[in-house]
Each structure stands twice: as C-alpha cells, then as structure tokens.
C-alpha cells in the first residue's frame, strides 16, 4: 500500500496522559499536513511541514501539542496532558504540489 | 462567520433522484476549490476539483460562481453508494496550500 499511513488507528486514554501519533506520508511527498476533525464538523488545519521544516501552525495547536518531521519523511504529533476536548479524529495528509491525500486517521478518545 | 459554509442536511433522496449541494466561501482571494467525499468514520477523499467554467465527471457536476463566492455540486441519478458526507473545500489563499473545509452535507440515498 503506497498511501498515507497513520498509526495507531484508535487510541483510548485517560485524561492527563500523553499520546503520540505517527504519520507516514506517500514517499517523495514533501508536504505534510495535520488536521483535526470532531463529530459533525469538517477537518480543521493544525500544522504544515515542507520537508522537515514546520512552516505553519494553527492557533488550534496549543502549547500541549507538538509536531515533528525530523528527517522530512514520517511525522509525529504529540499531545501532552490530554483533555476531554482533545477527543477527535486526527488526520494526516501529504502532497507534492497538488491535491492532498489523506490517511485513515487516528481516532482519539479521552476517558 | 465560518470561512466555508454548507447546508448540513441530511438530504434523504430516493435512488435515481437529482440532488444539489451548495456552499459559500468568505475569502474572495481564494483561487482553488474542491469537493471531497467522506464515508462514515473514514478519511476524506477528493471527489473533484471545481473550475471556473464548471466541470463534469460522470454523474457529478461542479459549478463555481466567483462573483457570489458560491460553489455547487449536482449529483444526477443518485445511487445507494453515493450516501456519504460531501465536504466543500477551499484552498487557503494565504499560501502553504492548507485546505479549509466546510462542515459537510450528509446525503442518504434510499431504495
């Protein structure tokens, strides 16, 4: 499968715990995006990488959130001290210079 | 005001019906527009781009009215498999190609 891969597919955790998600983009796609989607809403932009450089961050990305793309390939999104409001689907997308291709997402549930 | 607004639906239509979805966007500088389809608990998938002259892909027709900042999607001869949420998407005019999604319109096609 050469699509965007995200891991894990589901994550259930207690409030206050830290979680980390991984995204493997389509190889040779230099652009990588993270979005968050809550029930009944469309995805909302969180952050953007071009190669290893994080070029844009949404104000939705509080200090508890951090994203990295250390070698310009896979990316990680970490949420520290999770809160109920963090429950959502976290979507990763990649693209060359063109349409974005989305992964299956990681569904996060906070107990 | 949201940047991209859609009627949330749901639209409940019989097989074979023609259904139209509408969308408005707030940033007149926006240049690129798309319709994405999202099945329940799945990732968004690009359905079609929307061009100024209007474009058609089989049973699907997309229209753009820049003066009114209005986008539409027409589905002819609805199939059961068309049941999904349709997301109106605008490419951010500020650079980095982030996508701005509407909340989506739900379509349910019944026998």
Short mmCIF file of N, CA and C in Angstrom, two decimals, chain B:
data_model
loop_
_atom_site.label_atom_id
_atom_site.label_comp_id
_atom_site.label_asym_id
_atom_site.label_seq_id
_atom_site.Cartn_x
_atom_site.Cartn_y
_atom_site.Cartn_z
N UNK B 1 -18.24 34.48 11.39
CA UNK B 1 -18.71 33.77 10.20
C UNK B 1 -17.68 32.73 9.78
N UNK B 2 -18.13 31.51 9.48
CA UNK B 2 -17.20 30.48 9.06
C UNK B 2 -16.69 30.80 7.66
N UNK B 3 -15.45 30.34 7.39
CA UNK B 3 -14.86 30.62 6.08
C UNK B 3 -15.55 29.88 4.96
N UNK B 4 -16.05 28.68 5.24
CA UNK B 4 -16.75 27.87 4.25
C UNK B 4 -18.04 27.38 4.90
N UNK B 5 -19.16 27.68 4.31
CA UNK B 5 -20.45 27.31 4.90
C UNK B 5 -21.22 26.40 3.96
N UNK B 6 -21.79 25.37 4.55
CA UNK B 6 -22.62 24.41 3.81
C UNK B 6 -23.89 24.13 4.58
N UNK B 7 -24.92 23.76 3.87
CA UNK B 7 -26.13 23.23 4.49
C UNK B 7 -25.79 21.83 5.02
N UNK B 8 -25.98 21.58 6.31
CA UNK B 8 -25.58 20.29 6.88
C UNK B 8 -26.44 19.11 6.46
N UNK B 9 -27.64 19.39 5.94
CA UNK B 9 -28.55 18.31 5.60
C UNK B 9 -29.16 17.71 6.87
N UNK B 10 -29.51 16.42 6.90
CA UNK B 10 -29.24 15.48 5.81
C UNK B 10 -30.22 15.61 4.65
N UNK B 11 -29.76 15.23 3.50
CA UNK B 11 -30.60 15.13 2.32
C UNK B 11 -30.96 13.64 2.18
N UNK B 12 -32.24 13.34 2.26
CA UNK B 12 -32.70 11.97 2.08
C UNK B 12 -33.40 11.88 0.73
N UNK B 13 -32.83 11.13 -0.21
CA UNK B 13 -33.39 11.09 -1.55
C UNK B 13 -33.52 9.65 -2.01
N UNK B 14 -34.47 9.37 -2.91
CA UNK B 14 -34.58 8.01 -3.46
C UNK B 14 -33.54 7.79 -4.55
N UNK B 15 -33.24 6.56 -4.78
CA UNK B 15 -32.36 6.22 -5.92
C UNK B 15 -32.87 6.86 -7.19
N UNK B 16 -31.96 7.35 -7.99
CA UNK B 16 -32.34 7.94 -9.26
C UNK B 16 -32.62 9.43 -9.20
N UNK B 17 -32.70 9.98 -8.00
CA UNK B 17 -33.00 11.40 -7.85
C UNK B 17 -31.79 12.25 -8.21
N UNK B 18 -32.07 13.51 -8.50
CA UNK B 18 -31.01 14.50 -8.68
C UNK B 18 -30.97 15.37 -7.43
N UNK B 19 -29.77 15.59 -6.92
CA UNK B 19 -29.63 16.35 -5.69
C UNK B 19 -28.52 17.39 -5.87
N UNK B 20 -28.72 18.56 -5.29
CA UNK B 20 -27.73 19.63 -5.42
C UNK B 20 -27.31 20.13 -4.05
N UNK B 21 -26.02 20.32 -3.90
CA UNK B 21 -25.47 20.88 -2.66
C UNK B 21 -24.86 22.24 -2.96
N UNK B 22 -25.00 23.14 -2.00
CA UNK B 22 -24.46 24.48 -2.16
C UNK B 22 -23.46 24.80 -1.07
N UNK B 23 -22.60 25.75 -1.38
CA UNK B 23 -21.53 26.11 -0.46
C UNK B 23 -21.16 27.56 -0.74
N UNK B 24 -20.88 28.32 0.30
CA UNK B 24 -20.36 29.67 0.11
C UNK B 24 -19.04 29.81 0.86
N UNK B 25 -18.17 30.67 0.35
CA UNK B 25 -16.88 30.91 0.99
C UNK B 25 -16.70 32.40 1.19
N UNK B 26 -15.91 32.76 2.19
CA UNK B 26 -15.85 34.16 2.60
C UNK B 26 -14.66 34.93 2.01
N UNK B 27 -13.58 34.23 1.64
CA UNK B 27 -12.38 34.93 1.18
C UNK B 27 -12.40 35.06 -0.34
N UNK B 28 -12.61 36.28 -0.80
CA UNK B 28 -12.71 36.50 -2.25
C UNK B 28 -11.38 36.25 -2.96
N UNK B 29 -10.29 36.15 -2.21
CA UNK B 29 -8.99 35.90 -2.83
C UNK B 29 -8.74 34.42 -3.10
N UNK B 30 -9.62 33.57 -2.62
CA UNK B 30 -9.46 32.12 -2.83
C UNK B 30 -9.46 31.79 -4.31
N UNK B 31 -8.60 30.83 -4.67
CA UNK B 31 -8.42 30.53 -6.09
C UNK B 31 -8.78 29.09 -6.46
N UNK B 32 -8.70 28.20 -5.50
CA UNK B 32 -8.90 26.77 -5.83
C UNK B 32 -9.95 26.17 -4.91
N UNK B 33 -10.76 25.30 -5.51
CA UNK B 33 -11.92 24.78 -4.81
C UNK B 33 -12.10 23.31 -5.15
N UNK B 34 -12.64 22.57 -4.18
CA UNK B 34 -12.77 21.13 -4.35
C UNK B 34 -14.04 20.64 -3.66
N UNK B 35 -14.48 19.49 -4.09
CA UNK B 35 -15.45 18.70 -3.33
C UNK B 35 -14.75 17.41 -2.91
N UNK B 36 -14.84 17.11 -1.62
CA UNK B 36 -14.35 15.86 -1.08
C UNK B 36 -15.55 15.05 -0.62
N UNK B 37 -15.39 13.75 -0.65
CA UNK B 37 -16.41 12.85 -0.14
C UNK B 37 -15.83 12.13 1.08
N UNK B 38 -16.67 11.99 2.12
CA UNK B 38 -16.22 11.28 3.32
C UNK B 38 -17.28 10.28 3.74
N UNK B 39 -16.91 9.02 3.75
CA UNK B 39 -17.78 7.98 4.26
C UNK B 39 -17.64 7.93 5.78
N UNK B 40 -18.65 7.34 6.41
CA UNK B 40 -18.70 7.32 7.87
C UNK B 40 -17.41 6.72 8.46
N UNK B 41 -16.77 7.46 9.32
CA UNK B 41 -15.57 7.01 10.05
C UNK B 41 -14.39 6.69 9.12
N UNK B 42 -14.41 7.34 7.96
CA UNK B 42 -13.31 7.17 7.01
C UNK B 42 -12.67 8.52 6.73
N UNK B 43 -11.54 8.49 5.98
CA UNK B 43 -10.87 9.74 5.66
C UNK B 43 -11.55 10.43 4.49
N UNK B 44 -11.40 11.75 4.35
CA UNK B 44 -11.93 12.45 3.18
C UNK B 44 -11.17 12.02 1.92
N UNK B 45 -11.92 11.91 0.83
CA UNK B 45 -11.30 11.57 -0.46
C UNK B 45 -11.73 12.59 -1.50
N UNK B 46 -10.78 13.02 -2.31
CA UNK B 46 -11.08 14.01 -3.33
C UNK B 46 -12.09 13.45 -4.32
N UNK B 47 -13.19 14.15 -4.48
CA UNK B 47 -14.21 13.80 -5.46
C UNK B 47 -13.90 14.49 -6.78
N UNK B 48 -13.77 15.82 -6.70
CA UNK B 48 -13.44 16.56 -7.91
C UNK B 48 -13.00 17.97 -7.57
N UNK B 49 -12.18 18.51 -8.44
CA UNK B 49 -11.85 19.93 -8.35
C UNK B 49 -12.98 20.73 -8.98
N UNK B 50 -13.04 22.01 -8.68
CA UNK B 50 -14.08 22.87 -9.22
C UNK B 50 -13.42 23.97 -10.03
N UNK B 51 -13.78 24.06 -11.31
CA UNK B 51 -13.16 25.04 -12.20
C UNK B 51 -14.16 26.15 -12.52
N UNK B 52 -13.62 27.30 -12.87
CA UNK B 52 -14.46 28.48 -13.12
C UNK B 52 -15.51 28.22 -14.19
N UNK B 53 -15.15 27.43 -15.18
CA UNK B 53 -16.05 27.18 -16.31
C UNK B 53 -17.07 26.09 -15.98
N UNK B 54 -16.97 25.52 -14.79
CA UNK B 54 -17.82 24.38 -14.45
C UNK B 54 -17.22 23.11 -15.03
N UNK B 55 -17.39 22.01 -14.35
CA UNK B 55 -16.84 20.77 -14.85
C UNK B 55 -17.70 19.60 -14.43
N UNK B 56 -17.59 18.55 -15.22
CA UNK B 56 -18.45 17.39 -15.05
C UNK B 56 -17.60 16.14 -15.02
N UNK B 57 -17.99 15.21 -14.16
CA UNK B 57 -17.31 13.92 -14.09
C UNK B 57 -18.40 12.87 -13.92
N UNK B 58 -18.82 12.30 -15.04
CA UNK B 58 -19.89 11.31 -14.99
C UNK B 58 -21.18 11.94 -14.51
N UNK B 59 -21.70 11.44 -13.39
CA UNK B 59 -22.97 11.94 -12.86
C UNK B 59 -22.81 13.19 -12.00
N UNK B 60 -21.58 13.63 -11.82
CA UNK B 60 -21.29 14.75 -10.92
C UNK B 60 -20.92 16.00 -11.72
N UNK B 61 -21.54 17.12 -11.35
CA UNK B 61 -21.24 18.39 -11.99
C UNK B 61 -20.94 19.43 -10.90
N UNK B 62 -19.83 20.12 -11.06
CA UNK B 62 -19.45 21.16 -10.10
C UNK B 62 -19.49 22.51 -10.80
N UNK B 63 -19.96 23.51 -10.07
CA UNK B 63 -20.02 24.87 -10.61
C UNK B 63 -19.42 25.84 -9.61
N UNK B 64 -18.84 26.91 -10.14
CA UNK B 64 -18.25 27.95 -9.31
C UNK B 64 -18.76 29.30 -9.79
N UNK B 65 -19.20 30.13 -8.87
CA UNK B 65 -19.59 31.49 -9.18
C UNK B 65 -18.73 32.41 -8.32
N UNK B 66 -17.68 32.96 -8.91
CA UNK B 66 -16.73 33.77 -8.13
C UNK B 66 -17.36 35.05 -7.63
N UNK B 67 -18.25 35.63 -8.43
CA UNK B 67 -18.87 36.90 -8.04
C UNK B 67 -19.69 36.73 -6.76
N UNK B 68 -20.38 35.60 -6.67
CA UNK B 68 -21.21 35.33 -5.49
C UNK B 68 -20.48 34.52 -4.43
N UNK B 69 -19.26 34.08 -4.76
CA UNK B 69 -18.47 33.24 -3.84
C UNK B 69 -19.27 32.01 -3.45
N UNK B 70 -19.70 31.32 -4.47
CA UNK B 70 -20.65 30.23 -4.32
C UNK B 70 -20.18 29.03 -5.15
N UNK B 71 -20.28 27.85 -4.55
CA UNK B 71 -19.86 26.61 -5.21
C UNK B 71 -21.02 25.63 -5.10
N UNK B 72 -21.21 24.84 -6.13
CA UNK B 72 -22.28 23.85 -6.07
C UNK B 72 -21.80 22.50 -6.58
N UNK B 73 -22.51 21.47 -6.16
CA UNK B 73 -22.27 20.11 -6.64
C UNK B 73 -23.62 19.49 -6.96
N UNK B 74 -23.76 18.99 -8.16
CA UNK B 74 -25.00 18.35 -8.60
C UNK B 74 -24.72 16.87 -8.83
N UNK B 75 -25.55 16.04 -8.26
CA UNK B 75 -25.43 14.60 -8.47
C UNK B 75 -26.69 14.13 -9.18
N UNK B 76 -26.52 13.56 -10.35
CA UNK B 76 -27.65 13.03 -11.11
C UNK B 76 -27.77 11.53 -10.90
N UNK B 77 -28.98 11.02 -11.05
CA UNK B 77 -29.22 9.57 -10.99
C UNK B 77 -28.54 8.96 -9.76
N UNK B 78 -28.92 9.44 -8.59
CA UNK B 78 -28.28 9.03 -7.34
C UNK B 78 -28.28 7.51 -7.17
N UNK B 79 -27.18 7.02 -6.66
CA UNK B 79 -27.02 5.60 -6.34
C UNK B 79 -26.95 5.43 -4.82
N UNK B 80 -27.27 4.24 -4.37
CA UNK B 80 -27.14 3.94 -2.94
C UNK B 80 -25.72 4.24 -2.46
N UNK B 81 -24.75 3.95 -3.31
CA UNK B 81 -23.34 4.12 -2.96
C UNK B 81 -22.91 5.59 -2.88
N UNK B 82 -23.80 6.50 -3.28
CA UNK B 82 -23.48 7.93 -3.14
C UNK B 82 -23.70 8.42 -1.71
N UNK B 83 -24.32 7.61 -0.89
CA UNK B 83 -24.58 8.01 0.50
C UNK B 83 -23.25 8.26 1.21
N UNK B 84 -23.09 9.48 1.69
CA UNK B 84 -21.83 9.91 2.29
C UNK B 84 -22.00 11.35 2.74
N UNK B 85 -20.96 11.92 3.30
CA UNK B 85 -20.91 13.36 3.58
C UNK B 85 -20.05 14.03 2.52
N UNK B 86 -20.55 15.11 1.97
CA UNK B 86 -19.84 15.83 0.92
C UNK B 86 -19.30 17.13 1.50
N UNK B 87 -17.99 17.28 1.42
CA UNK B 87 -17.29 18.40 2.02
C UNK B 87 -16.88 19.40 0.95
N UNK B 88 -17.29 20.64 1.15
CA UNK B 88 -16.87 21.73 0.28
C UNK B 88 -15.53 22.24 0.81
N UNK B 89 -14.55 22.40 -0.05
CA UNK B 89 -13.20 22.70 0.41
C UNK B 89 -12.60 23.83 -0.42
N UNK B 90 -11.98 24.75 0.27
CA UNK B 90 -11.32 25.89 -0.37
C UNK B 90 -9.85 25.86 -0.02
N UNK B 91 -9.01 26.10 -1.01
CA UNK B 91 -7.57 26.17 -0.75
C UNK B 91 -7.26 27.54 -0.16
N UNK B 92 -6.59 27.54 0.98
CA UNK B 92 -6.28 28.80 1.65
C UNK B 92 -5.49 29.73 0.74
N UNK B 93 -5.94 30.98 0.68
CA UNK B 93 -5.28 31.93 -0.20
C UNK B 93 -3.95 32.44 0.36
N UNK B 94 -3.69 32.13 1.63
CA UNK B 94 -2.51 32.67 2.27
C UNK B 94 -1.23 31.91 2.03
N UNK B 95 -1.30 30.85 1.25
CA UNK B 95 -0.07 30.10 0.99
C UNK B 95 -0.06 28.79 1.73
N UNK B 96 0.91 27.95 1.42
CA UNK B 96 1.14 26.65 2.04
C UNK B 96 0.07 25.62 1.69
N UNK B 97 -0.92 26.01 0.88
CA UNK B 97 -1.89 25.05 0.36
C UNK B 97 -2.69 24.32 1.41
N UNK B 98 -2.90 24.92 2.57
CA UNK B 98 -3.77 24.24 3.53
C UNK B 98 -5.20 24.32 3.04
N UNK B 99 -5.96 23.28 3.40
CA UNK B 99 -7.35 23.18 2.97
C UNK B 99 -8.27 23.69 4.07
N UNK B 100 -9.29 24.43 3.65
CA UNK B 100 -10.32 24.91 4.57
C UNK B 100 -11.61 24.20 4.20
N UNK B 101 -12.12 23.43 5.16
CA UNK B 101 -13.27 22.57 4.92
C UNK B 101 -14.55 23.19 5.45
N UNK B 102 -15.64 22.97 4.73
CA UNK B 102 -16.95 23.19 5.32
C UNK B 102 -17.28 22.04 6.25
N UNK B 103 -18.39 22.18 6.95
CA UNK B 103 -18.79 21.15 7.91
C UNK B 103 -19.34 19.90 7.24
N UNK B 104 -19.66 20.01 5.95
CA UNK B 104 -20.13 18.84 5.22
C UNK B 104 -21.65 18.79 5.12
N UNK B 105 -22.12 18.18 4.04
CA UNK B 105 -23.54 17.94 3.84
C UNK B 105 -23.75 16.44 3.74
N UNK B 106 -24.61 15.92 4.60
CA UNK B 106 -24.88 14.48 4.57
C UNK B 106 -25.91 14.13 3.52
N UNK B 107 -25.62 13.10 2.77
CA UNK B 107 -26.56 12.58 1.77
C UNK B 107 -26.88 11.13 2.10
N UNK B 108 -28.17 10.82 2.16
CA UNK B 108 -28.61 9.44 2.33
C UNK B 108 -29.51 9.09 1.15
N UNK B 109 -29.08 8.13 0.35
CA UNK B 109 -29.87 7.67 -0.79
C UNK B 109 -30.55 6.36 -0.39
N UNK B 110 -31.87 6.32 -0.54
CA UNK B 110 -32.59 5.11 -0.13
C UNK B 110 -33.23 4.42 -1.33
N UNK B 111 -33.50 3.12 -1.19
CA UNK B 111 -34.07 2.36 -2.33
C UNK B 111 -35.47 2.86 -2.69
#
